[in-house]
Short mmCIF file of C-alpha atoms in Angstrom, two decimals:
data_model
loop_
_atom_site.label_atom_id
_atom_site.label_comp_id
_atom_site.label_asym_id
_atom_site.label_seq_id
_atom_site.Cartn_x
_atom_site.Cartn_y
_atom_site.Cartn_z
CA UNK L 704 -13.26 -20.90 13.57
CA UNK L 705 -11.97 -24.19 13.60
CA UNK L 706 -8.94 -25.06 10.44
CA UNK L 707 -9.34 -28.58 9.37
CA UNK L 708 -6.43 -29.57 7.07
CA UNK L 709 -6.86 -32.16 3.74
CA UNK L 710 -4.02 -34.05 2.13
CA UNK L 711 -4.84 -34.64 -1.47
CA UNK L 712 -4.06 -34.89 -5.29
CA UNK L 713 -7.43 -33.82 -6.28
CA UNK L 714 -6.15 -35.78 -9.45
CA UNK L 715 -8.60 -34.28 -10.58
CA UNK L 716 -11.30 -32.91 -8.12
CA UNK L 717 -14.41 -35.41 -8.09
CA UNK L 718 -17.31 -35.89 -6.90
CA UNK L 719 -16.29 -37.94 -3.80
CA UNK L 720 -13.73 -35.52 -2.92
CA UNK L 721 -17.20 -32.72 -2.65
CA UNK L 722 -18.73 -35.44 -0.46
CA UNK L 723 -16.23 -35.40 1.90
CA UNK L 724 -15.49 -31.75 2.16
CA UNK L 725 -19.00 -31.55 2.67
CA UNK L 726 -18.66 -33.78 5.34
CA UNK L 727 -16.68 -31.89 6.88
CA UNK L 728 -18.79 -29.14 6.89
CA UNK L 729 -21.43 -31.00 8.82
CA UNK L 730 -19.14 -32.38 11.21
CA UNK L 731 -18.41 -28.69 12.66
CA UNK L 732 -21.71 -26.73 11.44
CA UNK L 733 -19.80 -24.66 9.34
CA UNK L 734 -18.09 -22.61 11.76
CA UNK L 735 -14.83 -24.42 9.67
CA UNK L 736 -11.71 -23.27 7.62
CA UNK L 737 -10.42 -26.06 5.39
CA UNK L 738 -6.89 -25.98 4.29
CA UNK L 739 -5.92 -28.53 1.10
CA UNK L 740 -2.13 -29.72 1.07
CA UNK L 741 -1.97 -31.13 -2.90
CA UNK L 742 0.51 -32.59 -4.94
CA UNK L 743 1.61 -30.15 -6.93
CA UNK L 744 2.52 -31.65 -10.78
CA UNK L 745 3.22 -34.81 -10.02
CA UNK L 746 0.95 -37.45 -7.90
CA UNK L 747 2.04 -40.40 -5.57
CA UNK L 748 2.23 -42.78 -7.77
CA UNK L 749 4.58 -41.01 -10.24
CA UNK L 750 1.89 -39.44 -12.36
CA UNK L 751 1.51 -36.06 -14.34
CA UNK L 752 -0.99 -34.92 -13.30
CA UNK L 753 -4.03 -34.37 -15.54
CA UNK L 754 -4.46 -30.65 -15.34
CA UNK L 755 -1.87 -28.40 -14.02
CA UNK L 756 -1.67 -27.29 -10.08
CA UNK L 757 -3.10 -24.21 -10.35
CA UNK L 758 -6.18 -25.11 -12.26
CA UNK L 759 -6.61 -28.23 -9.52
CA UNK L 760 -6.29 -25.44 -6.75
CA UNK L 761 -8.35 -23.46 -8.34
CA UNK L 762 -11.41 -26.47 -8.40
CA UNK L 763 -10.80 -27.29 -5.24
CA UNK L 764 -11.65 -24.00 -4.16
CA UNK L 765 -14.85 -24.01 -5.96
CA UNK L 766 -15.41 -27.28 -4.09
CA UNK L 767 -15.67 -26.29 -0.66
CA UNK L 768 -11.69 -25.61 0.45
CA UNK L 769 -10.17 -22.24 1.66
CA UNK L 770 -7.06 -22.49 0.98
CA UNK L 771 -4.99 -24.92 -0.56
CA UNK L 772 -0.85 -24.95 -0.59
CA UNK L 773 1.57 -27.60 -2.41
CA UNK L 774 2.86 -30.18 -1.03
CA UNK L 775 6.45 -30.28 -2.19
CA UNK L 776 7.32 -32.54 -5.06
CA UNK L 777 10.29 -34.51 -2.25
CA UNK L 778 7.19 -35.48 -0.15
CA UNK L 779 4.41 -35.79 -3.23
CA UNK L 780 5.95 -38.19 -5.43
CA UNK L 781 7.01 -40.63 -2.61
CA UNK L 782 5.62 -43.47 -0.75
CA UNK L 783 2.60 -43.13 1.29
CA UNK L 784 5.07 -43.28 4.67
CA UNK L 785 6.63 -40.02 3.10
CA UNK L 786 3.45 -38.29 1.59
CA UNK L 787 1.61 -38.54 4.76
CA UNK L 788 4.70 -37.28 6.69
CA UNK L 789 5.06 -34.40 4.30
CA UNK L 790 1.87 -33.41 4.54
CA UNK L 791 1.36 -34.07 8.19
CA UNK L 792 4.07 -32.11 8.96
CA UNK L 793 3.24 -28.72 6.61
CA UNK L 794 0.26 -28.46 8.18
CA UNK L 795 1.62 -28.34 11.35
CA UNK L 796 4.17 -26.12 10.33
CA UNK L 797 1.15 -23.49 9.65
CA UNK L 798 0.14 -23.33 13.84
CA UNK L 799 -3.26 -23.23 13.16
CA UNK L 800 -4.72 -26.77 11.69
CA UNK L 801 -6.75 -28.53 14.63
CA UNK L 802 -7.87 -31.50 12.78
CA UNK L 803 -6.96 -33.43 10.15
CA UNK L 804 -9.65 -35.15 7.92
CA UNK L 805 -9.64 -38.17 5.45
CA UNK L 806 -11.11 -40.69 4.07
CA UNK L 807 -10.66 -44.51 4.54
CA UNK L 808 -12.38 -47.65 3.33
CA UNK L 809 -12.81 -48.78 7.05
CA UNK L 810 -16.04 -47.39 9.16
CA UNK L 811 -13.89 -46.79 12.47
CA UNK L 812 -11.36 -45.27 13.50
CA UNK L 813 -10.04 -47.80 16.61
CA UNK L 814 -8.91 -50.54 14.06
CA UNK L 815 -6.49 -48.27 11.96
CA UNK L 816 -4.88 -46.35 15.26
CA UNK L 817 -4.18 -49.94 16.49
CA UNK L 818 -2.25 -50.84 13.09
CA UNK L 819 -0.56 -47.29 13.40
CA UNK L 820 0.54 -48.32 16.93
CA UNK L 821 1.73 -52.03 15.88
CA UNK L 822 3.53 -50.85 13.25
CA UNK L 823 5.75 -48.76 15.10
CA UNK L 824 6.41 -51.66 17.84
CA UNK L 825 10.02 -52.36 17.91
CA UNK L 826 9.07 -56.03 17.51
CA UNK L 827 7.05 -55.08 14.02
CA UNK L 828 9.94 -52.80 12.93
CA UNK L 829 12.43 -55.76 13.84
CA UNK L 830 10.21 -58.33 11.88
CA UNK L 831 9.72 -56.13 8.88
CA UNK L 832 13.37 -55.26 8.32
CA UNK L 833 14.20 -59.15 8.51
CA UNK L 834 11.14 -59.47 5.54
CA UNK L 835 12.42 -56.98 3.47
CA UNK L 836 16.08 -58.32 3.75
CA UNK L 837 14.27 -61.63 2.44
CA UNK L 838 13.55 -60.28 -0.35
CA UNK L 839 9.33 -59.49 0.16
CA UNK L 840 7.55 -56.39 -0.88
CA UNK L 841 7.25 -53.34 1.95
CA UNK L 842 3.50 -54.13 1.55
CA UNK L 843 2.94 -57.33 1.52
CA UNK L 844 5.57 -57.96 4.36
CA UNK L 845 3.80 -54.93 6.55
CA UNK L 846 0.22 -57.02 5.70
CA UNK L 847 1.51 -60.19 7.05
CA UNK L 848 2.93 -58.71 10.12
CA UNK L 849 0.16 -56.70 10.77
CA UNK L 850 -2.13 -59.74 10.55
CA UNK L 851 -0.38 -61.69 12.91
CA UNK L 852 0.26 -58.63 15.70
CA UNK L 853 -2.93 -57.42 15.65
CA UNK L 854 -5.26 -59.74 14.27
CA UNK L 855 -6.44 -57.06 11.56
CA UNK L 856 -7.98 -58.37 8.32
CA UNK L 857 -6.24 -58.45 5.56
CA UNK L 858 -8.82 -57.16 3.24
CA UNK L 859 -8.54 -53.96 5.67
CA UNK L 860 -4.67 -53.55 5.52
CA UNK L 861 -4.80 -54.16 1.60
CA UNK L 862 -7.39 -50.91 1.03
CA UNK L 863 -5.70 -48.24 -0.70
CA UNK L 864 -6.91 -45.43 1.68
CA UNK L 865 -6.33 -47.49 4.70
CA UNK L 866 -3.06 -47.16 4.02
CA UNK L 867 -2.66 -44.20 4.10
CA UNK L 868 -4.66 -43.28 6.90
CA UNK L 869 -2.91 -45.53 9.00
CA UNK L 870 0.06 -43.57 7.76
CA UNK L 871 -1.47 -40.47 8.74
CA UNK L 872 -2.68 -41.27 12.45
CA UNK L 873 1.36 -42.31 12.07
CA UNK L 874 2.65 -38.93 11.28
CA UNK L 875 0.27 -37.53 13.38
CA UNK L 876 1.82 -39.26 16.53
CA UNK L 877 5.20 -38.50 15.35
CA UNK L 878 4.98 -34.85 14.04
CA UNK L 879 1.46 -33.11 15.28
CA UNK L 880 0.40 -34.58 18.56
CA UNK L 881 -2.12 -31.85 19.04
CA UNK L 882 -4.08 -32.32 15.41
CA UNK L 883 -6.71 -34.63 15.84
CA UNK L 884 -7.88 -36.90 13.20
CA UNK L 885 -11.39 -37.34 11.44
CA UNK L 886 -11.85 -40.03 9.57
CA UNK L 887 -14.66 -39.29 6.44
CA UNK L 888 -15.81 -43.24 5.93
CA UNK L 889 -15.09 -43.25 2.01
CA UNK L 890 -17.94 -43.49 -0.13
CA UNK L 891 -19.13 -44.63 -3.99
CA UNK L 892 -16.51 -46.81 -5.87
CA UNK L 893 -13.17 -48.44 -4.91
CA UNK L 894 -10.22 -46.88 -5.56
CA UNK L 895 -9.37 -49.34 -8.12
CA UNK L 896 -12.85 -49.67 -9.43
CA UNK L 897 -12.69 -48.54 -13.28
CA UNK L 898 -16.56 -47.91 -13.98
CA UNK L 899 -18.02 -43.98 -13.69
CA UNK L 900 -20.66 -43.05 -12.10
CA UNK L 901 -21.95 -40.43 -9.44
CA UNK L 902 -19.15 -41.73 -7.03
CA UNK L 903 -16.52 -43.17 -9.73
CA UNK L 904 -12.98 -42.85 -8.32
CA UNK L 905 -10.35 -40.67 -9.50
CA UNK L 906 -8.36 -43.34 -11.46
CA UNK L 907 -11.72 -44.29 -13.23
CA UNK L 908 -11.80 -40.61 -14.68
CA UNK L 909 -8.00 -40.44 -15.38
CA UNK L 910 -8.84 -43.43 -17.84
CA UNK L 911 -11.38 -42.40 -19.38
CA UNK L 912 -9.87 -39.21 -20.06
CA UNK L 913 -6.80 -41.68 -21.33
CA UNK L 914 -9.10 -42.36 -24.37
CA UNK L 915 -9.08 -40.81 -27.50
CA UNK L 916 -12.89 -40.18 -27.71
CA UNK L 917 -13.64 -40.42 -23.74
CA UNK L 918 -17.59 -41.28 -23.10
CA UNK L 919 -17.74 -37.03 -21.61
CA UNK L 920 -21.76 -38.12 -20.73
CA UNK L 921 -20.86 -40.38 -18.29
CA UNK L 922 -17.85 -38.18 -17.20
CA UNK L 923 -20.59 -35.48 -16.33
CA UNK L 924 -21.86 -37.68 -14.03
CA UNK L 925 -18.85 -38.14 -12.04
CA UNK L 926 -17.44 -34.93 -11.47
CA UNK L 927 -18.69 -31.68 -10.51
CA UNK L 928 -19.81 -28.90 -12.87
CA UNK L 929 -16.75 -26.79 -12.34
CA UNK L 930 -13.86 -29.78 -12.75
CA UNK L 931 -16.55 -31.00 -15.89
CA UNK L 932 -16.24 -27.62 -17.36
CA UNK L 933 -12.48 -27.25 -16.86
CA UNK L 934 -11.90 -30.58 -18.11
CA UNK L 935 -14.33 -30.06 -21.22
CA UNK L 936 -12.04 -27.23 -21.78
CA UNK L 937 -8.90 -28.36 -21.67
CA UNK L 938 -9.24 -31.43 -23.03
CA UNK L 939 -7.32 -32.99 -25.15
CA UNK L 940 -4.57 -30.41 -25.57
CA UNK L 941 -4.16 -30.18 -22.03
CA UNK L 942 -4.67 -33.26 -20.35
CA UNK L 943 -1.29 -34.57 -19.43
CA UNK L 944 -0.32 -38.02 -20.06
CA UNK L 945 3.39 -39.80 -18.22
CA UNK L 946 3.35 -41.83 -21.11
CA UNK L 947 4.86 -38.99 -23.10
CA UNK L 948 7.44 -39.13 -20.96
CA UNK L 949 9.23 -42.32 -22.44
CA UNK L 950 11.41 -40.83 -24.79
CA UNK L 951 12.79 -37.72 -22.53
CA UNK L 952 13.62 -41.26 -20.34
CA UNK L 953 15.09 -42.94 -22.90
CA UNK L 954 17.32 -39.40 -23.92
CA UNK L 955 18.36 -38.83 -20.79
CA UNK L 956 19.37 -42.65 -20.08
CA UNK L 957 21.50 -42.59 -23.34
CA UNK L 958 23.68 -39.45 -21.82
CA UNK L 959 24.12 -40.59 -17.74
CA UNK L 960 26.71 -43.57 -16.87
CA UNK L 961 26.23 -45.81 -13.82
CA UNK L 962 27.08 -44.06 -11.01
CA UNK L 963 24.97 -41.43 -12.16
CA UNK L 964 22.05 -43.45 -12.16
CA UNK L 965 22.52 -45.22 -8.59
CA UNK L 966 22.51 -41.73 -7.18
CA UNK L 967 19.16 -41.15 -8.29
CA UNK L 968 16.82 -41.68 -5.59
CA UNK L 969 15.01 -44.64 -6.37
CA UNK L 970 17.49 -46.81 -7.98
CA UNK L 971 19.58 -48.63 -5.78
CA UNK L 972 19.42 -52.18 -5.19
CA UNK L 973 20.67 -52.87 -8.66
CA UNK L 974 17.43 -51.07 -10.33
CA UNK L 975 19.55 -48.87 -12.22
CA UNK L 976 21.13 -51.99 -14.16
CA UNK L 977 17.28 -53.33 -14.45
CA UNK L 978 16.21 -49.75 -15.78
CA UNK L 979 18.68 -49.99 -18.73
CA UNK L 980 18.19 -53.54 -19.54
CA UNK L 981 14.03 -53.50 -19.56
CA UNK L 982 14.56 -49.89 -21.26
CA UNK L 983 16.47 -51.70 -24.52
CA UNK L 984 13.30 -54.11 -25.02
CA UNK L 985 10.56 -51.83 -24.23
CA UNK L 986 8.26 -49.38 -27.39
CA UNK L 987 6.26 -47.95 -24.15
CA UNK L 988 6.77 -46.12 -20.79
CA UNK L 989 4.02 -48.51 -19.81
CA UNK L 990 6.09 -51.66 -21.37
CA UNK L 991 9.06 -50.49 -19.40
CA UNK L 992 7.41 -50.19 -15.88
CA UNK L 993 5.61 -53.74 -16.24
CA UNK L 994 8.94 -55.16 -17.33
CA UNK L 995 10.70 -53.68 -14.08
CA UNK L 996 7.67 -54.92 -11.57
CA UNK L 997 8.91 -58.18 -9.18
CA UNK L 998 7.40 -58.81 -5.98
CA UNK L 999 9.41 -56.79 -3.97
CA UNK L 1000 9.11 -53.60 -6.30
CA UNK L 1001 5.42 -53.06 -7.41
CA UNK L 1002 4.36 -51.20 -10.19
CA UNK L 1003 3.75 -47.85 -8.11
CA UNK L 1004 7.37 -47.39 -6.68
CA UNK L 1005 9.06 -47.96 -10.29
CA UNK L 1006 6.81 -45.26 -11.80
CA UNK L 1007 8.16 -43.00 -8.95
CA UNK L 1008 11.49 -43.56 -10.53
CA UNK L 1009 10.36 -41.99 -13.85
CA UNK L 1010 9.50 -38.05 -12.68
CA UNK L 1011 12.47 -38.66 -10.27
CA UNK L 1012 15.12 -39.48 -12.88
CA UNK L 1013 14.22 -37.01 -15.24
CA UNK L 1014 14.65 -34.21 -12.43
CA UNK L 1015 17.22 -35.69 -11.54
CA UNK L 1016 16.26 -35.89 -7.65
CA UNK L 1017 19.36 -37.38 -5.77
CA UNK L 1018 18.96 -39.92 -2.72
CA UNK L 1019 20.99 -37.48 -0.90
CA UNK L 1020 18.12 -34.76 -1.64
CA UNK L 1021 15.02 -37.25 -0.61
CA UNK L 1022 17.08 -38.61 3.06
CA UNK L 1023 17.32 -34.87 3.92
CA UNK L 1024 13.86 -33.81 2.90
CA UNK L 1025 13.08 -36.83 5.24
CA UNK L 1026 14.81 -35.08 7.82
CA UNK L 1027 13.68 -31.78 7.67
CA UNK L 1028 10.10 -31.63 6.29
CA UNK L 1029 8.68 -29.31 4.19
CA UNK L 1030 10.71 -25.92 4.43
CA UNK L 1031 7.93 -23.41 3.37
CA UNK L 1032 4.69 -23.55 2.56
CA UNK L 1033 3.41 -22.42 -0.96
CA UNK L 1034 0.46 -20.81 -1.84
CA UNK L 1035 -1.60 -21.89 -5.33
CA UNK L 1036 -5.45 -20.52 -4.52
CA UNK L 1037 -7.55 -19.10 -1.65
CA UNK L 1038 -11.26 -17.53 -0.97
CA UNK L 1039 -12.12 -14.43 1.36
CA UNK L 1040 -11.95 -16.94 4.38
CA UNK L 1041 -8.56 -18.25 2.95
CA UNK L 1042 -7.68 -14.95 2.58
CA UNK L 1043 -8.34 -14.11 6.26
CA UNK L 1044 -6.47 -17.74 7.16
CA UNK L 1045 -3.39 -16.78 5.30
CA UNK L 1046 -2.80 -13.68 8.00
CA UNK L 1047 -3.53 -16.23 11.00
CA UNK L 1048 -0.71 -18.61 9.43
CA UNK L 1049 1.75 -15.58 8.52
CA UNK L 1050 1.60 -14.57 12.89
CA UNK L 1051 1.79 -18.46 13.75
CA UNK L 1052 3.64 -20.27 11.37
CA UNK L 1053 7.11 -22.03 11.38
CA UNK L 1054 7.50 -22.18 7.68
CA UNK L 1055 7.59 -19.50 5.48
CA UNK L 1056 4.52 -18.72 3.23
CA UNK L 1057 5.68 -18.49 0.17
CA UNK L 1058 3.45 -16.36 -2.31
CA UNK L 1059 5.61 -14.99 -5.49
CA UNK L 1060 8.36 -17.57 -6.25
CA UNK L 1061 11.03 -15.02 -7.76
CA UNK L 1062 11.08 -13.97 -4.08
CA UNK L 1063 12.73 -17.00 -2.70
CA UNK L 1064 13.93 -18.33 -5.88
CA UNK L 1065 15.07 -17.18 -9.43
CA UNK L 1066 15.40 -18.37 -12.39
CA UNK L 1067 19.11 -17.02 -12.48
CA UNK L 1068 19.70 -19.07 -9.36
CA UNK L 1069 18.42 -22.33 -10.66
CA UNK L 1070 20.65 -22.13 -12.83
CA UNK L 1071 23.62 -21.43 -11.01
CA UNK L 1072 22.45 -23.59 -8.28
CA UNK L 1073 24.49 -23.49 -4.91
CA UNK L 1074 21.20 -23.61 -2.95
CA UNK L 1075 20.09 -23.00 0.43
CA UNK L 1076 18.11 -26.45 1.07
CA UNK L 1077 14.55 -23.89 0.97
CA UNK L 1078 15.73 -22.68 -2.51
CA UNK L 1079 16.71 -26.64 -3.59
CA UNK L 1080 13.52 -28.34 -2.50
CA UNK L 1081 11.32 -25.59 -4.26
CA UNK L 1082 13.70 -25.79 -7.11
CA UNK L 1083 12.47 -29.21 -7.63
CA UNK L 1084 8.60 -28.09 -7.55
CA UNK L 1085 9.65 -25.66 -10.46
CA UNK L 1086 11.30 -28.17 -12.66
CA UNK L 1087 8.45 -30.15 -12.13
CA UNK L 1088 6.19 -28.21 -13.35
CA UNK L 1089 7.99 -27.22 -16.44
CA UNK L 1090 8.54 -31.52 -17.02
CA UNK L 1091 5.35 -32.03 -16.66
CA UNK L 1092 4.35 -29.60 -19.65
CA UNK L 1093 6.60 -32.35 -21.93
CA UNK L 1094 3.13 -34.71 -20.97
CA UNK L 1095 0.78 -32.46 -22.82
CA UNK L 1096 0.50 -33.16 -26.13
CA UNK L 1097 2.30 -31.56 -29.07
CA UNK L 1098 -0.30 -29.73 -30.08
CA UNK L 1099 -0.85 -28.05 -26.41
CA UNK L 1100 -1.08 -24.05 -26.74
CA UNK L 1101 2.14 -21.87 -25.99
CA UNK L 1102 0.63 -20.77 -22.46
CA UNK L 1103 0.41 -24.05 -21.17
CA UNK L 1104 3.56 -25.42 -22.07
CA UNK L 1105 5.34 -22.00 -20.82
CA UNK L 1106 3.50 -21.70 -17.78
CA UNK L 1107 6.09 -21.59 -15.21
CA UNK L 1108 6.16 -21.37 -11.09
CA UNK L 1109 7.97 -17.85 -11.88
CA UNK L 1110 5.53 -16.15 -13.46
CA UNK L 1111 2.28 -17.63 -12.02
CA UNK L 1112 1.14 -15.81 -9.12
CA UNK L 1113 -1.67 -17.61 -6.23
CA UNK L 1114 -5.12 -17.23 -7.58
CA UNK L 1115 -8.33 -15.88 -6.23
CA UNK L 1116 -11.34 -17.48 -6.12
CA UNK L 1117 -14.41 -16.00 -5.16
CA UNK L 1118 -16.50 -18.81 -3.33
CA UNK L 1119 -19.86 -19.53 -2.20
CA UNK L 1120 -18.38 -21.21 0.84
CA UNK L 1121 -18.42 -19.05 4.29
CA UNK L 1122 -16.92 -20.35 7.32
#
């Protein structure tokens, strides 16, 4: 059976992310295990997400996925250098991932391996540091390079999941020589692209779920029945929204001094001083993040700041993640294959699977703290969860705002997928 590993937010689980596990399936007749690395409550781009981890897990396994662990919250809510690394490098932690799949805007494969290999060139590196001492953005700096190194189009360097695929044939080079990459030619609507439809992307659907009377007809249409039925359900008590979020920020800003701030990974470079100023003239979380965007710190790295500063994540904490990877890897939902794959990855793997949290962590201990780095980094994914429950709404039902990482154990899905 061959494993083929995913990194995704299934933020949430659409129809273009059935496509391509269906693609998949093609691609090796079947005769294929696929293993999901997802954010766990927060996203990339500093987002709560929509529905809680579980409940994503859970559709994703209904969508055509084994087996899908969290990526930890040190490697989710980063940029998409460290989310690729993070979840480059848990899957091959597990000893058993042969390929890894994603989608990109571009049709082949040759022209993003070349940008992975320019980028690392010393001569790129050396060029990039001097832009980003200048005072440019890391992406619009990289673009420019890029362009002129390897005579890549800019359109093609600019495309969301370019990006990060180039990131991932990266990491893969770096971290898992031996996984080879498949690259699923993305399909429907850009990634920016806010209409719905059959193929609509995944910020498309966060929006319209933003709205107070969201057109659920058209919503239909872009998601499968599971992730329409879960949504249906949950919604609007438990859709999660970051925007709920501004006045923890503005709480917990009132009670930390400076120094306190820099450490918080995220805001050196004088953003701490920016945070407090922008955060005196702003009514929304939205407001704030706009007023902190210049062209060397886009909108997307400053709402990073927001889950990171409430959790309190140090820059210490995010350079050593960096340095060590992902130290176990944590089970949310599985099938009868994933079941099977779990007792292939407990003989092979390097990391620890981690199945019941109490059993590696405690609530006790949190507390205390004095961590082993394991028990720190998953830590992290626990108090994320719990912040992200302040997103719901404040009508949201007990359950969901007291679901915890303690008490929730990996569920089991019964699936019409075989490998």
């Amino acid at each position: 059976m061959h494993v083929v590993g995913v990194i995704a937010e299934y933020n949430p689980f659409h129809q273009g992310h059935a496509y391509q596990l269906r693609a998949i399936r093609e691609r090796f007749l079947d005769d294929v295990a696929i293993v999901a690395v997802m954010s766990g409550s927060f996203t990339q781009r500093g987002e709560a997400a929509v529905l809680d981890k579980w409940r994503r897990a859970d559709l994703a396994v209904c969508g055509g996925c084994q087996l899908v662990l969290e990526l930890p919250f040190l490697f989710a809510c980063r940029s998409a250098q460290d989310f690729a690394r993070g979840g480059v490098r848990l899957l091959q932690g597990l000893g058993c991932v042969d390929t890894l799949a994603f989608g990109a805007e571009s049709p082949d494969l040759a022209p993003l391996m070349e940008a992975a290999h320019a980028i690392d060139a010393p001569e790129t590196q050396a060029a990039l540091h001097e832009a980003l001492r200048a005072g440019a953005s890391y992406a619009k700096a990289l673009t420019a390079i890029l362009q002129e190194a390897s005579g890549l189009a800019a359109n093609l360097l600019r495309q969301p999941n370019n990006i990060l695929a180039i990131e991932y044939l990266r990491a893969l080079r770096g971290y898992a020589p031996g996984i080879e990459p498949l690259l699923i030619v993305r399909r429907g609507a850009g990634y920016h692209e806010a209409s719905l439809g059959p193929l609509a992307s995944a910020s498309a659907i966060r929006g319209e779920l933003a709205k107070a009377q969201p057109d659920f007809a058209s919503l239909k249409d872009s998601l499968p029945e599971a992730t329409y039925a879960a949504i249906r359900a949950a919604f609007p008590v438990e859709i999660a929204s970051t925007e709920r979020l501004f006045r923890p920020l503005l709480a917990r800003l009132l009670t930390m001094q400076g120094r306190e701030l820099e450490a918080i990974f995220g805001l050196q470079e004088g953003l701490a001083n920016r945070l407090l100023a922008k955060s005196r003239q702003s009514q929304t979380l939205q407001e704030l993040i706009a007023g902190m965007v210049t062209s060397r710190y886009p909108a997307s790295r400053i709402s990073r700041i927001v889950p990171h500063l409430l959790l309190g994540t140090g820059e210490r904490a995010a350079r050593e993640a960096a340095e060590t990877g992902p130290l176990y890897a944590r089970v949310l939902a599985f099938d009868e294959v994933g079941r099977e794959l779990l007792h292939t990855i407990k003989e092979r793997s390097a990391l620890p699977l981690i199945t019941k949290v109490s059993a590696a962590l405690n609530s006790r201990e949190r507390l205390e703290g004095d961590l082993t780095p394991l028990q720190a980094m998953l830590a992290l994914d626990t108090r994320a969860t719990e912040l992200r429950a302040l997103a719901l709404p404040d009508h949201a039902p007990l359950a969901a705002l007291h679901q915890t990482d303690f008490i929730t154990s990996p569920h089991f899905i019964r699936s019409t997928h075989h490998a």
